[in-house]
Amino acid sequence: MKLIPLKLSVTTCYLMKTADKFLLVDTGYEEDWELFQKRLKKIHVGLSQIGYLLLTHHHDDHCGLLHHILQENSAIHVVMSDLCNELIKKGENDLTHGGGLLNKRVAFLIRHKQAYVSLMLHKKVDKSKDLKFQPYDSRKNDILFKGEPSLRDIGIPIEGKILKTPGHTVDSISVLFPDGDCLVGDAAAHMLPFAGTHYCVIFICNMDTYYNSWEKLIKAGAKQIFPAHGGPFPVEKLVKNMRKNKSGNLVQY
Ligand SMILES: [Zn+2]
């Protein structure tokens, strides 16, 4: 699948061409709005050409631009799971299902996250908005799905299948394409290797569930993993790093 990455401050979103419109997977932090527009301009894609916006889960660094984008083009169908729909209404990252940071080194780095994002965007980022975003109530033309439909099943004209890949959050999903390319959101990541992340994202709700999702992706035939944080990598990395992090390493958020 031809996946066009849009690299924002911390999040990488992806664009795919459908028959007539583009499918966008995820957005970035609300602060990424100008950068997002710049990235689109560079590849000569207008917001009017986006037909669908699929969210891999409800987090602030994935849905932060939702309102900005819909303000420019309200015809976009927001596509999300029923679980994501429940959580995104609340306007903050879900911590009711447990979760913590991978280890003390990551916890240290995350305490300085705001400084990092500010540096990347060359502007001050409001710390009080941390883990929060503008709540979103789904509209009539949005597409809410249950289970693991194919993209065609839910009206998106691309070959590909949705897989439930929880662990980072309860609502995390991935999209597997017939050629083995796999968009995973935060079900895996390629970031902060020096902090001992071993291809895990830094915040995890349930470590065991997280690794079960890796096994599911491997079994389903994923070949190249496209995470929302960091560049793509071959699935063998997941095999090699399977269960390298233990639940006991999680420190409270
Ligand atoms: Zn996330």
PDB file of C-alpha atoms and ligand atoms in Angstrom, residues 56-62 93 168-169 172 185-186 201 203 229, ligand 1:
ATOM      1  CA  THR A  56      -6.383   4.414  15.681  1.00  0.00           C
ATOM      2  CA  HIS A  57      -7.387   5.472  19.225  1.00  0.00           C
ATOM      3  CA  HIS A  58      -8.635   8.474  21.193  1.00  0.00           C
ATOM      4  CA  HIS A  59      -5.369   9.996  22.526  1.00  0.00           C
ATOM      5  CA  ASP A  60      -4.595  13.749  22.392  1.00  0.00           C
ATOM      6  CA  ASP A  61      -1.647  13.284  20.009  1.00  0.00           C
ATOM      7  CA  HIS A  62      -3.884  11.378  17.549  1.00  0.00           C
ATOM      8  CA  ASN A  93      -6.652  10.385  27.640  1.00  0.00           C
ATOM      9  CA  HIS A 168      -1.633   0.741  24.747  1.00  0.00           C
ATOM     10  CA  THR A 169      -5.280   1.700  25.255  1.00  0.00           C
ATOM     11  CA  SER A 172      -6.394   0.745  19.897  1.00  0.00           C
ATOM     12  CA  GLY A 185      -1.022   3.580  15.683  1.00  0.00           C
ATOM     13  CA  ASP A 186       0.599   3.070  19.097  1.00  0.00           C
ATOM     14  CA  VAL A 201       5.203   2.838  22.971  1.00  0.00           C
ATOM     15  CA  PHE A 203       2.550   4.549  27.783  1.00  0.00           C
ATOM     16  CA  HIS A 229       5.810   7.392  16.612  1.00  0.00           C
TER      17      HIS A 229
HETATM   18 ZN    ZN B   1      -1.623   6.855  22.247  1.00  0.00          ZN
END
